[in-house]
Amino acid sequence: MPNVGKSTLFNVLTRSKGAQAANYPFCTIDPNVGIVEVPDERLEKLAAIVHPAKIVPAAVEFVDIAGLVKGASKGEGLGNQFLAAIREVHALCHVVRFFEGGDVIHIEGTVDAKRDRETVETELALSDLVQVAKRIDKCRGAARTGDKVKIRELALLEKIETALQGGQLASGLAWSKEDFELAQQFQLLTLKPIIYAANVSEEQLKTVPLQKAKEALGLSESAEVAMISAKVEEDLQELTPEEARIFLAELGVTSSGLDRLIACAYHLLGYITFFTAGPKEVRAWTTRRGASAPEAAGVIHTDFQRGFIAAETIGYQDYVALGGEQKAKAAGKLRIEGKNYVVQDGDVMVFRFNV
Ligand SMILES: Nc1nc2c(ncn2[C@@H]2O[C@H](COP(=O)(O)OP(=O)(O)OP(=O)(O)O)[C@@H](O)[C@H]2O)c(=O)[nH]1
Ligand SMILES: [Mg+2]
């Protein structure tokens, strides 16, 4: 929704004042894009062994967009065309307003987390319905000529269309692995995992338990909800680390909401980190849990995946405990892994490839 704190949160996440945040609805018109480095203390440990010219942490890109209102699909507010800016993202962070803050305008006049969540999700579903209808149109001709792939695609699109029309999100369908993979190319917003950021007041941060926030949103226990106060986070960034620690202790929490949000995102997306370590750079890369060695190689370069031969792999613990690649190799801890190897969090890897 407009004016709920999206740009305020974006600014603290990206440690910038890049997005204009102000007390009026539709403050954001064009999307703001920002890159955030993922903090990982293992990078320093690896660098202490390898002494690289530079260290490159993993990065997450955030896109801050305008707010959706009821009827956006029919052109209300800023409409919904700006959703094109997030069709390719891996996950959505839905900021829902919990704080009352009398002078901050709420477009519906009152604060109601469940109503707002449903309004936005309905608009996302309506936007997906348009996408799906377009694809169905494109598919039909080819399916009629007997194209097997298109027949399957068409059946899946029609199933999704029915679900969306019935008020269900695409993510709510029972998915087979094959269908889920096929559906990724439809770039549906309602198939993306969602993290709900409950934007609470300083007071609510102390008094509202997570469970209550989930209930207020009308969500089940398994939903990913992060309680965060964009205002508090904004204030925190003005403080020294020591002052911030005292401030957090007074609030009765140990970590900032940003850290909780990042942890939520990693959990939700099922991400793991693997490393490359050489004299040029020590670098962290992100892939999904369960990724094969070629898939991880493809994160670095598509050629690495296409021409994948093997992955020289050392577990992070071995690498650090033994003091680097040569010593790990001498101790028999360097493994030559093939294309079926499932990458483990912290693996230090060198890919052999040929294209
Ligand atoms: N009291 C209070 N005010 C907040 C909080 N978060 C944001 N605000 C205020 O709410 C107003 C809107 O914040 P923005 O970050 O611009 O909201 P937005 O969701 O990006 O709004 P649009 O771009 O218009 O969709 C600003 O005046 C913020 O200072 C909060 O946690 N508590
Ligand atoms: Mg904004």
Coordinates of C-alpha atoms and ligand atoms in Angstrom, one line a residue:
M1 CA 0.0 0.0 0.0
P2 CA 1.1 3.6 -0.4
N3 CA 2.7 5.4 2.6
V4 CA 3.4 2.4 4.7
G5 CA 7.2 2.7 4.9
K6 CA 8.6 0.9 1.9
S7 CA 11.0 3.6 0.9
T8 CA 12.1 4.2 4.5
L9 CA 12.9 0.5 4.8
F10 CA 14.6 0.5 1.4
N11 CA 16.8 3.3 2.5
V12 CA 17.9 1.6 5.7
L13 CA 18.5 -1.7 3.9
T14 CA 20.7 0.0 1.3
R15 CA 22.2 2.4 3.8
S16 CA 21.4 5.2 1.5
K17 CA 19.0 8.1 1.1
G18 CA 18.5 7.0 -2.5
A19 CA 14.7 6.7 -2.3
Q20 CA 12.5 9.7 -1.5
A21 CA 10.5 8.8 1.6
A22 CA 7.8 11.3 2.7
N23 CA 4.5 11.5 4.4
Y24 CA 2.2 11.4 1.3
P25 CA 0.8 8.5 -0.7
F26 CA 2.4 7.8 -4.1
C27 CA 5.7 9.5 -3.1
T28 CA 7.5 6.8 -5.1
I29 CA 6.7 6.7 -8.8
D30 CA 9.7 5.2 -10.6
P31 CA 11.3 2.1 -8.9
N32 CA 14.4 2.6 -6.8
V33 CA 17.1 -0.1 -7.2
G34 CA 19.8 -0.7 -4.6
I35 CA 22.4 -3.4 -3.9
V36 CA 23.2 -4.7 -0.4
E37 CA 26.2 -6.7 0.5
V38 CA 25.5 -9.8 2.5
P39 CA 27.7 -9.7 5.7
D40 CA 29.6 -13.0 6.1
E41 CA 32.5 -13.3 8.6
R42 CA 33.9 -16.3 6.7
L43 CA 35.1 -14.0 4.0
E44 CA 37.6 -12.4 6.4
K45 CA 38.9 -15.8 7.6
L46 CA 39.5 -16.9 4.0
A47 CA 41.2 -13.6 3.1
A48 CA 43.5 -14.0 6.1
I49 CA 44.8 -17.2 4.5
V50 CA 44.8 -16.2 0.8
H51 CA 45.7 -12.5 1.1
P52 CA 43.7 -11.6 -2.1
A53 CA 43.8 -8.2 -3.8
K54 CA 40.1 -7.8 -3.0
I55 CA 37.1 -9.3 -1.2
V56 CA 33.8 -9.5 -2.9
P57 CA 30.8 -10.3 -0.7
A58 CA 27.5 -11.8 -2.0
A59 CA 25.0 -9.2 -2.9
V60 CA 21.2 -8.9 -2.9
E61 CA 19.4 -6.4 -5.1
F62 CA 16.4 -4.6 -3.7
V63 CA 13.8 -2.9 -5.8
D64 CA 11.5 -0.4 -4.1
I65 CA 8.3 0.3 -6.0
A66 CA 5.1 2.4 -5.7
G67 CA 2.2 1.3 -3.6
L68 CA -0.8 -0.7 -4.9
V69 CA -4.3 0.4 -4.0
K70 CA -7.7 -1.3 -4.4
G71 CA -8.6 -1.1 -8.1
A72 CA -5.0 -0.6 -9.2
S73 CA -5.5 -3.1 -12.0
K74 CA -8.2 -0.8 -13.3
G75 CA -6.0 2.3 -13.1
E76 CA -6.7 3.5 -9.5
G77 CA -3.7 5.2 -7.8
L78 CA -0.7 4.7 -10.0
G79 CA -2.2 1.7 -11.7
N80 CA -0.2 -1.5 -11.7
Q81 CA 2.0 -1.1 -14.7
F82 CA 5.0 -0.5 -12.4
L83 CA 4.8 -4.2 -11.3
A84 CA 6.7 -5.0 -14.5
A85 CA 9.8 -3.8 -12.5
I86 CA 9.5 -6.8 -10.2
R87 CA 8.5 -9.6 -12.5
E88 CA 12.0 -11.0 -12.5
V89 CA 12.8 -10.8 -8.7
H90 CA 13.2 -14.0 -6.7
A91 CA 11.0 -13.0 -3.8
L92 CA 8.6 -10.2 -2.6
C93 CA 8.8 -8.3 0.6
H94 CA 5.4 -7.1 1.4
V95 CA 5.6 -4.2 3.8
V96 CA 2.3 -4.0 5.8
R97 CA 1.6 -1.1 8.1
F98 CA 1.1 -1.8 11.8
F99 CA 2.1 1.5 13.3
E100 CA -0.7 4.0 14.0
G101 CA 1.3 7.2 13.8
G102 CA -1.7 9.6 13.6
D103 CA -0.2 12.2 11.2
V104 CA 1.0 9.6 8.7
I105 CA -1.8 9.3 6.2
H106 CA -3.3 5.8 5.6
I107 CA -4.9 5.7 2.2
E108 CA -7.9 3.7 3.7
G109 CA -8.2 5.9 6.7
T110 CA -7.5 3.1 9.2
V111 CA -4.8 0.6 10.0
D112 CA -5.9 -3.0 9.2
A113 CA -3.1 -5.4 8.4
K114 CA -5.3 -8.2 7.0
R115 CA -7.4 -6.0 4.8
D116 CA -4.3 -4.4 3.4
R117 CA -2.6 -7.7 2.8
E118 CA -5.6 -9.0 1.0
T119 CA -6.1 -5.9 -1.1
V120 CA -2.5 -6.0 -2.3
E121 CA -2.6 -9.8 -3.0
T122 CA -5.8 -9.4 -5.0
E123 CA -4.1 -6.7 -7.1
L124 CA -1.1 -9.0 -7.7
A125 CA -3.5 -11.8 -8.7
L126 CA -5.3 -9.6 -11.1
S127 CA -2.0 -8.5 -12.7
D128 CA -1.0 -12.2 -13.0
L129 CA -4.4 -13.0 -14.6
V130 CA -3.6 -10.6 -17.4
Q131 CA -0.1 -12.2 -17.9
V132 CA -1.7 -15.7 -17.9
A133 CA -4.4 -14.7 -20.4
K134 CA -1.8 -13.3 -22.8
R135 CA 0.3 -16.5 -22.6
I136 CA -2.8 -18.6 -23.1
D137 CA -3.6 -16.7 -26.3
K138 CA 0.0 -17.2 -27.6
C139 CA 0.0 -20.9 -26.6
R140 CA -3.3 -21.9 -28.2
G141 CA -2.3 -21.9 -31.8
A142 CA 0.8 -24.0 -31.3
A143 CA -1.1 -26.4 -29.0
R144 CA -3.7 -26.9 -31.7
T145 CA -1.0 -28.0 -34.1
G146 CA -0.1 -30.8 -31.6
D147 CA 3.1 -29.2 -30.1
K148 CA 3.5 -31.4 -27.0
V149 CA 5.3 -28.7 -25.0
K150 CA 2.7 -26.1 -25.7
I151 CA -0.1 -28.5 -24.9
R152 CA 1.4 -29.0 -21.5
E153 CA 2.0 -25.3 -21.0
L154 CA -1.6 -24.5 -22.0
A155 CA -3.0 -27.0 -19.5
L156 CA -0.9 -25.5 -16.7
L157 CA -1.8 -22.0 -17.6
E158 CA -5.5 -22.9 -17.5
K159 CA -5.1 -24.5 -14.1
I160 CA -3.4 -21.3 -12.8
E161 CA -6.1 -19.1 -14.4
T162 CA -8.8 -21.0 -12.6
A163 CA -7.0 -20.7 -9.3
L164 CA -6.4 -17.0 -9.7
Q165 CA -10.0 -16.4 -10.7
G166 CA -11.1 -18.3 -7.6
G167 CA -9.1 -15.9 -5.4
Q168 CA -6.2 -18.2 -4.8
L169 CA -2.5 -17.2 -5.2
A170 CA -0.6 -19.3 -7.7
S171 CA 1.7 -20.4 -4.8
G172 CA -1.3 -21.9 -3.1
L173 CA -1.7 -24.6 -5.7
A174 CA -0.3 -28.1 -5.2
W175 CA 2.8 -28.1 -7.3
S176 CA 4.7 -31.0 -8.9
K177 CA 8.4 -30.2 -9.3
E178 CA 8.1 -30.3 -13.1
D179 CA 5.2 -28.0 -13.3
F180 CA 6.8 -25.6 -10.8
E181 CA 9.9 -25.4 -13.0
L182 CA 7.8 -24.8 -16.1
A183 CA 5.8 -22.1 -14.4
Q184 CA 8.9 -20.1 -13.5
Q185 CA 9.1 -18.8 -17.0
F186 CA 5.6 -17.2 -16.6
Q187 CA 7.1 -14.8 -14.1
L188 CA 4.0 -14.8 -11.9
L189 CA 4.1 -12.4 -9.0
T190 CA 1.8 -14.7 -6.9
L191 CA 4.1 -17.7 -7.4
K192 CA 7.0 -15.9 -5.7
P193 CA 7.8 -16.5 -2.1
I194 CA 6.6 -13.6 0.1
I195 CA 8.2 -12.2 3.3
Y196 CA 5.8 -10.0 5.2
A197 CA 7.6 -7.1 6.9
A198 CA 5.2 -6.0 9.7
N199 CA 6.2 -2.3 10.0
V200 CA 5.5 -1.7 13.7
S201 CA 6.0 1.2 16.1
E202 CA 8.7 1.3 18.7
E203 CA 6.0 0.5 21.3
Q204 CA 4.6 -2.5 19.3
L205 CA 8.1 -3.9 18.9
K206 CA 8.1 -4.4 22.6
T207 CA 4.5 -5.5 23.1
V208 CA 3.3 -7.4 20.1
P209 CA 4.5 -11.0 19.8
L210 CA 5.3 -12.4 16.4
Q211 CA 2.4 -14.8 16.8
K212 CA -0.1 -11.9 17.2
A213 CA 1.3 -10.2 14.1
K214 CA 0.7 -13.3 12.1
E215 CA -2.9 -13.5 13.4
A216 CA -3.4 -9.8 12.6
L217 CA -2.3 -10.5 9.0
G218 CA -4.6 -13.5 8.9
L219 CA -1.7 -15.7 8.1
S220 CA -0.8 -19.2 9.3
E221 CA 2.0 -20.1 11.6
S222 CA 4.3 -21.1 8.7
A223 CA 4.3 -17.7 7.0
E224 CA 7.5 -15.7 7.0
V225 CA 6.9 -12.6 9.0
A226 CA 9.6 -10.2 10.2
M227 CA 8.6 -7.6 12.8
I228 CA 10.5 -4.5 11.9
S229 CA 10.2 -0.8 12.7
A230 CA 11.4 1.2 9.7
K231 CA 11.5 4.3 12.0
V232 CA 13.6 2.5 14.6
E233 CA 16.0 1.2 12.0
E234 CA 16.3 4.7 10.6
D235 CA 17.3 6.0 14.1
L236 CA 19.6 3.1 14.6
Q237 CA 21.7 4.0 11.6
E238 CA 22.4 7.4 13.1
L239 CA 24.0 5.8 16.2
T240 CA 27.5 4.4 16.8
P241 CA 27.6 0.5 17.2
E242 CA 27.9 0.9 21.0
E243 CA 25.0 3.3 21.2
A244 CA 23.0 1.0 18.9
R245 CA 23.6 -1.9 21.2
I246 CA 22.3 0.0 24.3
F247 CA 19.3 1.3 22.3
L248 CA 18.4 -2.3 21.2
A249 CA 18.8 -3.6 24.8
E250 CA 16.3 -0.9 26.0
L251 CA 13.9 -2.2 23.4
G252 CA 14.4 -5.7 24.7
V253 CA 15.7 -7.1 21.4
T254 CA 19.2 -8.3 20.5
S255 CA 19.3 -7.9 16.8
S256 CA 18.1 -5.1 14.5
G257 CA 15.0 -5.8 12.4
L258 CA 17.2 -5.6 9.3
D259 CA 19.2 -8.6 10.4
R260 CA 16.0 -10.5 11.1
L261 CA 14.7 -9.5 7.6
I262 CA 17.9 -10.7 5.9
A263 CA 17.8 -14.0 7.9
C264 CA 14.1 -14.4 6.9
A265 CA 15.0 -13.9 3.3
Y266 CA 17.8 -16.4 3.3
H267 CA 15.6 -19.0 5.0
L268 CA 12.7 -18.4 2.7
L269 CA 14.8 -18.5 -0.5
G270 CA 16.7 -21.5 0.7
Y271 CA 20.0 -19.9 -0.2
I272 CA 23.5 -21.1 0.6
T273 CA 26.9 -19.5 0.0
F274 CA 29.9 -21.0 -1.7
F275 CA 33.3 -19.3 -2.1
T276 CA 36.1 -18.9 -4.6
A277 CA 39.4 -18.0 -3.2
G278 CA 42.5 -16.9 -5.1
P279 CA 45.1 -14.2 -5.2
K280 CA 42.9 -11.9 -7.3
E281 CA 39.9 -12.1 -5.0
V282 CA 38.1 -14.0 -2.3
R283 CA 34.4 -14.0 -3.2
A284 CA 31.1 -15.2 -1.9
W285 CA 28.5 -16.5 -4.3
T286 CA 24.9 -17.3 -3.7
T287 CA 23.0 -20.4 -4.9
R288 CA 20.0 -22.3 -3.8
R289 CA 20.2 -25.1 -1.3
G290 CA 20.3 -28.4 -3.3
A291 CA 22.0 -26.9 -6.3
S292 CA 24.3 -29.2 -8.2
A293 CA 27.9 -28.3 -8.9
P294 CA 27.2 -27.3 -12.5
E295 CA 24.3 -25.1 -11.4
A296 CA 26.6 -23.3 -8.9
A297 CA 29.2 -22.9 -11.6
G298 CA 26.6 -21.2 -13.7
V299 CA 26.2 -18.5 -11.1
I300 CA 29.7 -17.4 -11.9
H301 CA 29.5 -17.8 -15.7
T302 CA 27.2 -19.7 -18.0
D303 CA 30.3 -21.1 -19.8
F304 CA 31.3 -22.8 -16.5
Q305 CA 28.0 -24.6 -16.4
R306 CA 27.8 -25.4 -20.1
G307 CA 31.4 -26.8 -20.2
F308 CA 31.4 -28.2 -16.7
I309 CA 33.9 -31.0 -16.1
A310 CA 34.6 -31.1 -12.4
A311 CA 34.7 -29.0 -9.2
E312 CA 37.7 -29.1 -6.9
T313 CA 36.0 -28.7 -3.6
I314 CA 37.2 -28.1 -0.1
G315 CA 34.8 -27.8 2.8
Y316 CA 35.0 -24.4 4.6
Q317 CA 36.0 -25.9 7.9
D318 CA 38.8 -28.0 6.4
Y319 CA 40.1 -25.0 4.3
V320 CA 40.4 -22.8 7.4
A321 CA 41.5 -25.4 9.9
L322 CA 44.3 -26.7 7.5
G323 CA 45.3 -23.3 6.3
G324 CA 44.4 -23.1 2.6
E325 CA 44.2 -25.1 -0.6
Q326 CA 47.7 -26.7 -0.8
K327 CA 47.6 -27.9 2.8
A328 CA 44.1 -29.2 2.5
K329 CA 45.1 -31.0 -0.6
A330 CA 48.1 -32.6 1.1
A331 CA 45.8 -33.7 3.9
G332 CA 43.5 -35.4 1.4
K333 CA 40.7 -32.9 1.9
L334 CA 40.4 -31.6 -1.7
R335 CA 37.7 -33.6 -3.4
I336 CA 37.1 -33.8 -7.1
E337 CA 33.4 -33.6 -7.5
G338 CA 31.3 -34.4 -10.6
K339 CA 28.1 -33.0 -12.1
N340 CA 25.8 -34.7 -9.5
Y341 CA 27.5 -33.2 -6.5
V342 CA 25.2 -31.2 -4.3
V343 CA 27.0 -28.0 -3.2
Q344 CA 27.2 -27.5 0.6
D345 CA 27.1 -24.2 2.4
G346 CA 30.7 -22.8 2.7
D347 CA 32.3 -25.0 0.0
V348 CA 35.4 -23.4 -1.4
M349 CA 35.4 -24.3 -5.1
V350 CA 37.5 -24.3 -8.3
F351 CA 35.6 -25.2 -11.5
R352 CA 37.2 -27.1 -14.3
F353 CA 35.4 -26.5 -17.6
N354 CA 35.9 -26.7 -21.3
V355 CA 33.8 -24.9 -23.9
Ligands
LIG1 N1 5.5 6.5 12.8 C1 6.1 5.9 11.9 N2 6.2 6.5 10.7 C2 6.8 5.8 9.6 C3 7.3 4.5 9.8 N3 7.8 4.1 8.6 C4 7.6 5.1 7.8 N4 7.0 6.1 8.4 C5 6.6 7.4 7.8 O1 5.6 7.1 6.8 C6 5.7 8.0 5.7 C7 5.8 7.3 4.4 O2 7.0 6.5 4.3 P1 7.6 6.0 2.9 O3 8.8 5.2 3.3 O4 7.7 7.1 2.0 O5 6.4 5.1 2.5 P2 6.2 4.3 1.1 O6 5.5 3.0 1.5 O7 7.5 4.2 0.3 O8 5.1 5.2 0.4 P3 4.8 5.4 -1.2 O9 6.1 5.5 -1.9 O10 4.0 6.6 -1.3 O11 4.0 4.2 -1.6 C8 7.0 8.9 6.0 O12 6.6 10.1 6.5 C9 7.8 8.0 7.0 O13 8.6 8.8 7.8 C10 7.2 3.9 11.1 O14 7.7 2.8 11.3 N5 6.6 4.6 12.1
MG2 MG 8.0 5.0 -1.5

